[in-house]
Amino acid sequence: MSGDTVKVMIVDDHDMVRMGLKTYLMLDPRFQVIAEASDGQQVVDMLTAAEAGVMPDLILMDLMMPVMNGAEATKVLLGHFPNLKIVILTSFLEDDLVVKAIEAGAVSYVLKTVSAEELIYALQGAYRGMPVMTGDVAQALTRGLRQRTVQNDESGLTEREKEVLLLIAEGKTNKDIGEELHISIKTVKTHVSNLLMKCELEDRTQLAIYAHRQGWVS
């Protein structure tokens, strides 16, 4: 940051969480907490009615909240204020939730288990428009996008076969696939055999080409 004080709004349905975050950020002269809200609908109402006094530069948003969750609130807010930066801070790492939050326009998705230094780094990055995600969040995003891709076709393949196919297209070995999907190598080989039969192909290279032609991988 260039010496400017970043105006932050904290949105979380737990009073103690908001208090802890506010107390910590107040100790850092680079940040100023200007407002708080306890759910997504409340922050939408506050900002669209200009009740927050000063528009924040950045919102630190919980994901799972009553009335309106963080992903829904993010989408609504960015529809009104496209320059607003939103960081999702949550305890949840479900693949689909990560995808929904990022699709809604959140700059970053950070787990509440991160260190104080990692949180500050994420906030600084978000202020600059730079996405910040830990490795586990990035992996969840990848899995969630892959899952969504394989659910939207009519190839006749099972969900697991599609997952295996996409990993083959990424150049993964049977061992890699087994570890990522938490299945045995024997099970991976069975899926590969079924893929070759159903797709009427002869080897893994042809399977990879098939996945690319289907538009499932770039």
PDB file of C-alpha atoms in Angstrom:
ATOM      1  CA  MET A   1       0.000   0.000   0.000  1.00  0.00           C
ATOM      2  CA  SER A   2       1.131   3.548  -0.681  1.00  0.00           C
ATOM      3  CA  GLY A   3       0.691   4.986   2.812  1.00  0.00           C
ATOM      4  CA  ASP A   4      -3.098   5.277   2.594  1.00  0.00           C
ATOM      5  CA  THR A   5      -5.191   3.979   5.471  1.00  0.00           C
ATOM      6  CA  VAL A   6      -7.458   1.191   4.246  1.00  0.00           C
ATOM      7  CA  LYS A   7     -11.033   1.547   5.481  1.00  0.00           C
ATOM      8  CA  VAL A   8     -12.335  -1.892   6.489  1.00  0.00           C
ATOM      9  CA  MET A   9     -15.791  -3.218   7.297  1.00  0.00           C
ATOM     10  CA  ILE A  10     -16.115  -6.485   9.234  1.00  0.00           C
ATOM     11  CA  VAL A  11     -19.132  -8.713   8.580  1.00  0.00           C
ATOM     12  CA  ASP A  12     -19.605 -11.769  10.810  1.00  0.00           C
ATOM     13  CA  ASP A  13     -22.538 -13.136  12.763  1.00  0.00           C
ATOM     14  CA  HIS A  14     -20.400 -13.838  15.846  1.00  0.00           C
ATOM     15  CA  ASP A  15     -19.843 -10.834  18.108  1.00  0.00           C
ATOM     16  CA  MET A  16     -16.596 -12.208  19.547  1.00  0.00           C
ATOM     17  CA  VAL A  17     -15.141 -12.798  16.078  1.00  0.00           C
ATOM     18  CA  ARG A  18     -15.920  -9.239  15.018  1.00  0.00           C
ATOM     19  CA  MET A  19     -14.484  -7.898  18.243  1.00  0.00           C
ATOM     20  CA  GLY A  20     -11.291  -9.915  17.883  1.00  0.00           C
ATOM     21  CA  LEU A  21     -10.763  -8.888  14.266  1.00  0.00           C
ATOM     22  CA  LYS A  22     -11.504  -5.247  15.025  1.00  0.00           C
ATOM     23  CA  THR A  23      -9.139  -5.208  17.999  1.00  0.00           C
ATOM     24  CA  TYR A  24      -6.355  -6.729  15.956  1.00  0.00           C
ATOM     25  CA  LEU A  25      -6.793  -4.444  12.947  1.00  0.00           C
ATOM     26  CA  MET A  26      -6.963  -1.357  15.142  1.00  0.00           C
ATOM     27  CA  LEU A  27      -3.406  -2.126  16.241  1.00  0.00           C
ATOM     28  CA  ASP A  28      -2.196  -1.760  12.655  1.00  0.00           C
ATOM     29  CA  PRO A  29      -2.051   1.870  11.461  1.00  0.00           C
ATOM     30  CA  ARG A  30      -2.527   0.739   7.871  1.00  0.00           C
ATOM     31  CA  PHE A  31      -6.158  -0.229   8.580  1.00  0.00           C
ATOM     32  CA  GLN A  32      -9.172   1.581   9.996  1.00  0.00           C
ATOM     33  CA  VAL A  33     -12.310  -0.377  10.916  1.00  0.00           C
ATOM     34  CA  ILE A  34     -15.164   1.966  10.057  1.00  0.00           C
ATOM     35  CA  ALA A  35     -18.209  -0.313  10.341  1.00  0.00           C
ATOM     36  CA  GLU A  36     -19.510  -3.747  11.313  1.00  0.00           C
ATOM     37  CA  ALA A  37     -22.469  -5.932  10.354  1.00  0.00           C
ATOM     38  CA  SER A  38     -23.785  -9.276  11.586  1.00  0.00           C
ATOM     39  CA  ASP A  39     -25.160 -10.735   8.345  1.00  0.00           C
ATOM     40  CA  GLY A  40     -25.144 -10.276   4.604  1.00  0.00           C
ATOM     41  CA  GLN A  41     -28.472  -8.475   4.394  1.00  0.00           C
ATOM     42  CA  GLN A  42     -27.416  -5.982   7.035  1.00  0.00           C
ATOM     43  CA  VAL A  43     -24.238  -4.991   5.201  1.00  0.00           C
ATOM     44  CA  VAL A  44     -26.156  -4.661   1.917  1.00  0.00           C
ATOM     45  CA  ASP A  45     -28.757  -2.435   3.606  1.00  0.00           C
ATOM     46  CA  MET A  46     -26.114  -0.332   5.344  1.00  0.00           C
ATOM     47  CA  LEU A  47     -24.032   0.359   2.262  1.00  0.00           C
ATOM     48  CA  THR A  48     -26.846   0.852  -0.228  1.00  0.00           C
ATOM     49  CA  ALA A  49     -28.471   3.309   2.191  1.00  0.00           C
ATOM     50  CA  ALA A  50     -25.096   4.933   2.968  1.00  0.00           C
ATOM     51  CA  GLU A  51     -25.663   4.203   6.668  1.00  0.00           C
ATOM     52  CA  ALA A  52     -22.033   3.189   7.116  1.00  0.00           C
ATOM     53  CA  GLY A  53     -20.997   6.828   7.039  1.00  0.00           C
ATOM     54  CA  VAL A  54     -17.952   6.269   4.858  1.00  0.00           C
ATOM     55  CA  MET A  55     -17.796   3.634   2.151  1.00  0.00           C
ATOM     56  CA  PRO A  56     -15.197   0.992   3.049  1.00  0.00           C
ATOM     57  CA  ASP A  57     -12.352   0.153   0.716  1.00  0.00           C
ATOM     58  CA  LEU A  58     -12.495  -3.467   1.765  1.00  0.00           C
ATOM     59  CA  ILE A  59     -14.932  -5.848   3.452  1.00  0.00           C
ATOM     60  CA  LEU A  60     -13.817  -8.810   5.539  1.00  0.00           C
ATOM     61  CA  MET A  61     -16.819 -11.093   5.056  1.00  0.00           C
ATOM     62  CA  ASP A  62     -17.846 -14.279   6.824  1.00  0.00           C
ATOM     63  CA  LEU A  63     -19.316 -16.916   4.504  1.00  0.00           C
ATOM     64  CA  MET A  64     -21.966 -18.770   6.513  1.00  0.00           C
ATOM     65  CA  MET A  65     -24.366 -16.244   8.050  1.00  0.00           C
ATOM     66  CA  PRO A  66     -28.133 -16.083   8.630  1.00  0.00           C
ATOM     67  CA  VAL A  67     -30.520 -14.094   6.421  1.00  0.00           C
ATOM     68  CA  MET A  68     -27.984 -13.701   3.585  1.00  0.00           C
ATOM     69  CA  ASN A  69     -24.686 -15.566   3.307  1.00  0.00           C
ATOM     70  CA  GLY A  70     -21.359 -14.048   2.356  1.00  0.00           C
ATOM     71  CA  ALA A  71     -21.368 -15.208  -1.263  1.00  0.00           C
ATOM     72  CA  GLU A  72     -24.843 -13.788  -1.888  1.00  0.00           C
ATOM     73  CA  ALA A  73     -23.966 -10.501  -0.184  1.00  0.00           C
ATOM     74  CA  THR A  74     -20.750 -10.264  -2.189  1.00  0.00           C
ATOM     75  CA  LYS A  75     -22.632 -10.616  -5.459  1.00  0.00           C
ATOM     76  CA  VAL A  76     -25.214  -7.993  -4.503  1.00  0.00           C
ATOM     77  CA  LEU A  77     -22.652  -5.503  -3.195  1.00  0.00           C
ATOM     78  CA  LEU A  78     -20.389  -5.733  -6.215  1.00  0.00           C
ATOM     79  CA  GLY A  79     -23.412  -5.144  -8.423  1.00  0.00           C
ATOM     80  CA  HIS A  80     -23.766  -1.760  -6.717  1.00  0.00           C
ATOM     81  CA  PHE A  81     -20.112  -1.034  -5.941  1.00  0.00           C
ATOM     82  CA  PRO A  82     -17.851  -2.777  -8.471  1.00  0.00           C
ATOM     83  CA  ASN A  83     -14.679  -1.228  -7.029  1.00  0.00           C
ATOM     84  CA  LEU A  84     -15.305  -2.631  -3.558  1.00  0.00           C
ATOM     85  CA  LYS A  85     -12.830  -5.325  -2.497  1.00  0.00           C
ATOM     86  CA  ILE A  86     -14.182  -8.309  -0.540  1.00  0.00           C
ATOM     87  CA  VAL A  87     -12.207 -10.968   1.311  1.00  0.00           C
ATOM     88  CA  ILE A  88     -14.084 -14.055   2.467  1.00  0.00           C
ATOM     89  CA  LEU A  89     -12.903 -15.207   5.909  1.00  0.00           C
ATOM     90  CA  THR A  90     -14.477 -18.498   6.912  1.00  0.00           C
ATOM     91  CA  SER A  91     -14.120 -21.806   8.704  1.00  0.00           C
ATOM     92  CA  PHE A  92     -15.550 -23.714   5.742  1.00  0.00           C
ATOM     93  CA  LEU A  93     -13.521 -25.269   2.927  1.00  0.00           C
ATOM     94  CA  GLU A  94     -16.214 -27.084   0.948  1.00  0.00           C
ATOM     95  CA  ASP A  95     -15.281 -27.064  -2.725  1.00  0.00           C
ATOM     96  CA  ASP A  96     -18.603 -25.677  -3.949  1.00  0.00           C
ATOM     97  CA  LEU A  97     -18.608 -22.871  -1.374  1.00  0.00           C
ATOM     98  CA  VAL A  98     -15.179 -21.735  -2.526  1.00  0.00           C
ATOM     99  CA  VAL A  99     -16.352 -21.668  -6.147  1.00  0.00           C
ATOM    100  CA  LYS A 100     -19.523 -19.726  -5.275  1.00  0.00           C
ATOM    101  CA  ALA A 101     -17.591 -17.119  -3.293  1.00  0.00           C
ATOM    102  CA  ILE A 102     -15.032 -16.549  -6.043  1.00  0.00           C
ATOM    103  CA  GLU A 103     -17.712 -16.508  -8.746  1.00  0.00           C
ATOM    104  CA  ALA A 104     -19.572 -13.887  -6.729  1.00  0.00           C
ATOM    105  CA  GLY A 105     -16.527 -11.656  -7.059  1.00  0.00           C
ATOM    106  CA  ALA A 106     -14.588 -12.065  -3.814  1.00  0.00           C
ATOM    107  CA  VAL A 107     -10.935 -11.171  -4.299  1.00  0.00           C
ATOM    108  CA  SER A 108      -9.677 -13.760  -1.835  1.00  0.00           C
ATOM    109  CA  TYR A 109     -10.953 -16.675   0.230  1.00  0.00           C
ATOM    110  CA  VAL A 110      -9.121 -17.148   3.531  1.00  0.00           C
ATOM    111  CA  LEU A 111      -9.644 -19.682   6.302  1.00  0.00           C
ATOM    112  CA  LYS A 112     -10.030 -18.493   9.884  1.00  0.00           C
ATOM    113  CA  THR A 113      -7.141 -20.766  10.814  1.00  0.00           C
ATOM    114  CA  VAL A 114      -4.612 -18.507   9.042  1.00  0.00           C
ATOM    115  CA  SER A 115      -2.041 -16.618  11.071  1.00  0.00           C
ATOM    116  CA  ALA A 116      -2.379 -12.916  11.769  1.00  0.00           C
ATOM    117  CA  GLU A 117       0.426 -12.225   9.295  1.00  0.00           C
ATOM    118  CA  GLU A 118      -1.328 -14.233   6.571  1.00  0.00           C
ATOM    119  CA  LEU A 119      -4.549 -12.324   7.148  1.00  0.00           C
ATOM    120  CA  ILE A 120      -2.794  -8.965   6.852  1.00  0.00           C
ATOM    121  CA  TYR A 121      -1.102 -10.184   3.672  1.00  0.00           C
ATOM    122  CA  ALA A 122      -4.503 -11.183   2.246  1.00  0.00           C
ATOM    123  CA  LEU A 123      -6.000  -7.797   3.106  1.00  0.00           C
ATOM    124  CA  GLN A 124      -3.089  -5.916   1.568  1.00  0.00           C
ATOM    125  CA  GLY A 125      -3.350  -8.052  -1.548  1.00  0.00           C
ATOM    126  CA  ALA A 126      -7.099  -7.531  -1.807  1.00  0.00           C
ATOM    127  CA  TYR A 127      -6.694  -3.767  -1.515  1.00  0.00           C
ATOM    128  CA  ARG A 128      -4.432  -3.909  -4.562  1.00  0.00           C
ATOM    129  CA  GLY A 129      -6.820  -6.266  -6.361  1.00  0.00           C
ATOM    130  CA  MET A 130      -4.404  -9.181  -6.019  1.00  0.00           C
ATOM    131  CA  PRO A 131      -6.044 -12.542  -5.168  1.00  0.00           C
ATOM    132  CA  VAL A 132      -4.524 -14.333  -2.189  1.00  0.00           C
ATOM    133  CA  MET A 133      -5.316 -17.976  -1.446  1.00  0.00           C
ATOM    134  CA  THR A 134      -3.550 -20.603   0.588  1.00  0.00           C
ATOM    135  CA  GLY A 135      -2.734 -23.900  -1.101  1.00  0.00           C
ATOM    136  CA  ASP A 136      -5.677 -25.750   0.428  1.00  0.00           C
ATOM    137  CA  VAL A 137      -8.120 -23.096  -0.765  1.00  0.00           C
ATOM    138  CA  ALA A 138      -6.649 -23.117  -4.284  1.00  0.00           C
ATOM    139  CA  GLN A 139      -6.981 -26.901  -4.396  1.00  0.00           C
ATOM    140  CA  ALA A 140     -10.589 -26.692  -3.238  1.00  0.00           C
ATOM    141  CA  LEU A 141     -11.298 -24.139  -5.974  1.00  0.00           C
ATOM    142  CA  THR A 142      -9.745 -26.424  -8.581  1.00  0.00           C
ATOM    143  CA  ARG A 143     -11.745 -29.414  -7.355  1.00  0.00           C
ATOM    144  CA  GLY A 144     -14.948 -27.390  -7.266  1.00  0.00           C
ATOM    145  CA  LEU A 145     -14.504 -26.103 -10.813  1.00  0.00           C
ATOM    146  CA  ARG A 146     -13.634 -29.574 -12.053  1.00  0.00           C
ATOM    147  CA  GLN A 147     -16.695 -31.033 -10.337  1.00  0.00           C
ATOM    148  CA  ARG A 148     -18.923 -28.408 -11.917  1.00  0.00           C
ATOM    149  CA  THR A 149     -17.454 -29.144 -15.333  1.00  0.00           C
ATOM    150  CA  VAL A 150     -18.050 -32.849 -15.149  1.00  0.00           C
ATOM    151  CA  GLN A 151     -21.625 -32.356 -13.965  1.00  0.00           C
ATOM    152  CA  ASN A 152     -22.564 -30.312 -17.010  1.00  0.00           C
ATOM    153  CA  ASP A 153     -22.048 -32.780 -19.841  1.00  0.00           C
ATOM    154  CA  GLU A 154     -23.992 -35.662 -21.328  1.00  0.00           C
ATOM    155  CA  SER A 155     -21.159 -38.018 -22.201  1.00  0.00           C
ATOM    156  CA  GLY A 156     -22.579 -41.024 -20.377  1.00  0.00           C
ATOM    157  CA  LEU A 157     -19.561 -41.247 -18.096  1.00  0.00           C
ATOM    158  CA  THR A 158     -19.982 -41.568 -14.363  1.00  0.00           C
ATOM    159  CA  GLU A 159     -18.992 -38.660 -12.136  1.00  0.00           C
ATOM    160  CA  ARG A 160     -15.892 -40.509 -10.927  1.00  0.00           C
ATOM    161  CA  GLU A 161     -14.882 -41.494 -14.460  1.00  0.00           C
ATOM    162  CA  LYS A 162     -15.050 -37.850 -15.498  1.00  0.00           C
ATOM    163  CA  GLU A 163     -12.851 -36.856 -12.574  1.00  0.00           C
ATOM    164  CA  VAL A 164     -10.307 -39.491 -13.544  1.00  0.00           C
ATOM    165  CA  LEU A 165     -10.456 -38.382 -17.179  1.00  0.00           C
ATOM    166  CA  LEU A 166      -9.750 -34.747 -16.304  1.00  0.00           C
ATOM    167  CA  LEU A 167      -6.779 -35.777 -14.184  1.00  0.00           C
ATOM    168  CA  ILE A 168      -5.447 -37.892 -17.041  1.00  0.00           C
ATOM    169  CA  ALA A 169      -5.758 -34.822 -19.266  1.00  0.00           C
ATOM    170  CA  GLU A 170      -3.652 -32.935 -16.724  1.00  0.00           C
ATOM    171  CA  GLY A 171      -0.913 -35.526 -17.134  1.00  0.00           C
ATOM    172  CA  LYS A 172      -1.446 -37.222 -13.778  1.00  0.00           C
ATOM    173  CA  THR A 173      -0.197 -40.774 -13.266  1.00  0.00           C
ATOM    174  CA  ASN A 174      -2.369 -43.503 -11.780  1.00  0.00           C
ATOM    175  CA  LYS A 175      -0.559 -43.000  -8.485  1.00  0.00           C
ATOM    176  CA  ASP A 176      -1.218 -39.227  -8.601  1.00  0.00           C
ATOM    177  CA  ILE A 177      -4.886 -39.799  -9.406  1.00  0.00           C
ATOM    178  CA  GLY A 178      -5.275 -42.312  -6.611  1.00  0.00           C
ATOM    179  CA  GLU A 179      -3.778 -39.922  -4.086  1.00  0.00           C
ATOM    180  CA  GLU A 180      -5.857 -36.945  -5.198  1.00  0.00           C
ATOM    181  CA  LEU A 181      -9.141 -38.865  -5.279  1.00  0.00           C
ATOM    182  CA  HIS A 182      -8.272 -41.040  -2.267  1.00  0.00           C
ATOM    183  CA  ILE A 183      -8.787 -44.308  -4.129  1.00  0.00           C
ATOM    184  CA  SER A 184      -6.496 -47.282  -4.754  1.00  0.00           C
ATOM    185  CA  ILE A 185      -4.351 -47.632  -7.860  1.00  0.00           C
ATOM    186  CA  LYS A 186      -6.342 -50.753  -8.725  1.00  0.00           C
ATOM    187  CA  THR A 187      -9.546 -48.702  -8.689  1.00  0.00           C
ATOM    188  CA  VAL A 188      -7.903 -46.032 -10.858  1.00  0.00           C
ATOM    189  CA  LYS A 189      -6.908 -48.691 -13.399  1.00  0.00           C
ATOM    190  CA  THR A 190     -10.489 -49.955 -13.478  1.00  0.00           C
ATOM    191  CA  HIS A 191     -11.779 -46.446 -14.183  1.00  0.00           C
ATOM    192  CA  VAL A 192      -9.181 -45.980 -16.936  1.00  0.00           C
ATOM    193  CA  SER A 193     -10.228 -49.267 -18.547  1.00  0.00           C
ATOM    194  CA  ASN A 194     -13.885 -48.228 -18.394  1.00  0.00           C
ATOM    195  CA  LEU A 195     -13.042 -44.864 -19.928  1.00  0.00           C
ATOM    196  CA  LEU A 196     -11.177 -46.464 -22.818  1.00  0.00           C
ATOM    197  CA  MET A 197     -14.094 -48.781 -23.462  1.00  0.00           C
ATOM    198  CA  LYS A 198     -16.848 -46.149 -23.204  1.00  0.00           C
ATOM    199  CA  CYS A 199     -14.972 -43.580 -25.270  1.00  0.00           C
ATOM    200  CA  GLU A 200     -13.863 -46.247 -27.755  1.00  0.00           C
ATOM    201  CA  LEU A 201     -10.245 -45.162 -27.451  1.00  0.00           C
ATOM    202  CA  GLU A 202      -6.976 -47.062 -27.190  1.00  0.00           C
ATOM    203  CA  ASP A 203      -4.703 -45.253 -24.729  1.00  0.00           C
ATOM    204  CA  ARG A 204      -4.315 -42.439 -22.190  1.00  0.00           C
ATOM    205  CA  THR A 205      -3.072 -39.967 -24.782  1.00  0.00           C
ATOM    206  CA  GLN A 206      -6.271 -40.355 -26.764  1.00  0.00           C
ATOM    207  CA  LEU A 207      -8.266 -39.905 -23.555  1.00  0.00           C
ATOM    208  CA  ALA A 208      -6.445 -36.635 -22.876  1.00  0.00           C
ATOM    209  CA  ILE A 209      -7.141 -35.422 -26.403  1.00  0.00           C
ATOM    210  CA  TYR A 210     -10.791 -36.423 -26.011  1.00  0.00           C
ATOM    211  CA  ALA A 211     -11.101 -34.345 -22.818  1.00  0.00           C
ATOM    212  CA  HIS A 212      -9.609 -31.318 -24.574  1.00  0.00           C
ATOM    213  CA  ARG A 213     -11.924 -31.697 -27.559  1.00  0.00           C
ATOM    214  CA  GLN A 214     -14.909 -31.848 -25.244  1.00  0.00           C
ATOM    215  CA  GLY A 215     -13.808 -28.504 -23.846  1.00  0.00           C
ATOM    216  CA  TRP A 216     -13.439 -29.878 -20.335  1.00  0.00           C
ATOM    217  CA  VAL A 217      -9.856 -28.640 -20.015  1.00  0.00           C
ATOM    218  CA  SER A 218      -8.067 -25.729 -21.652  1.00  0.00           C
TER     219      SER A 218
END
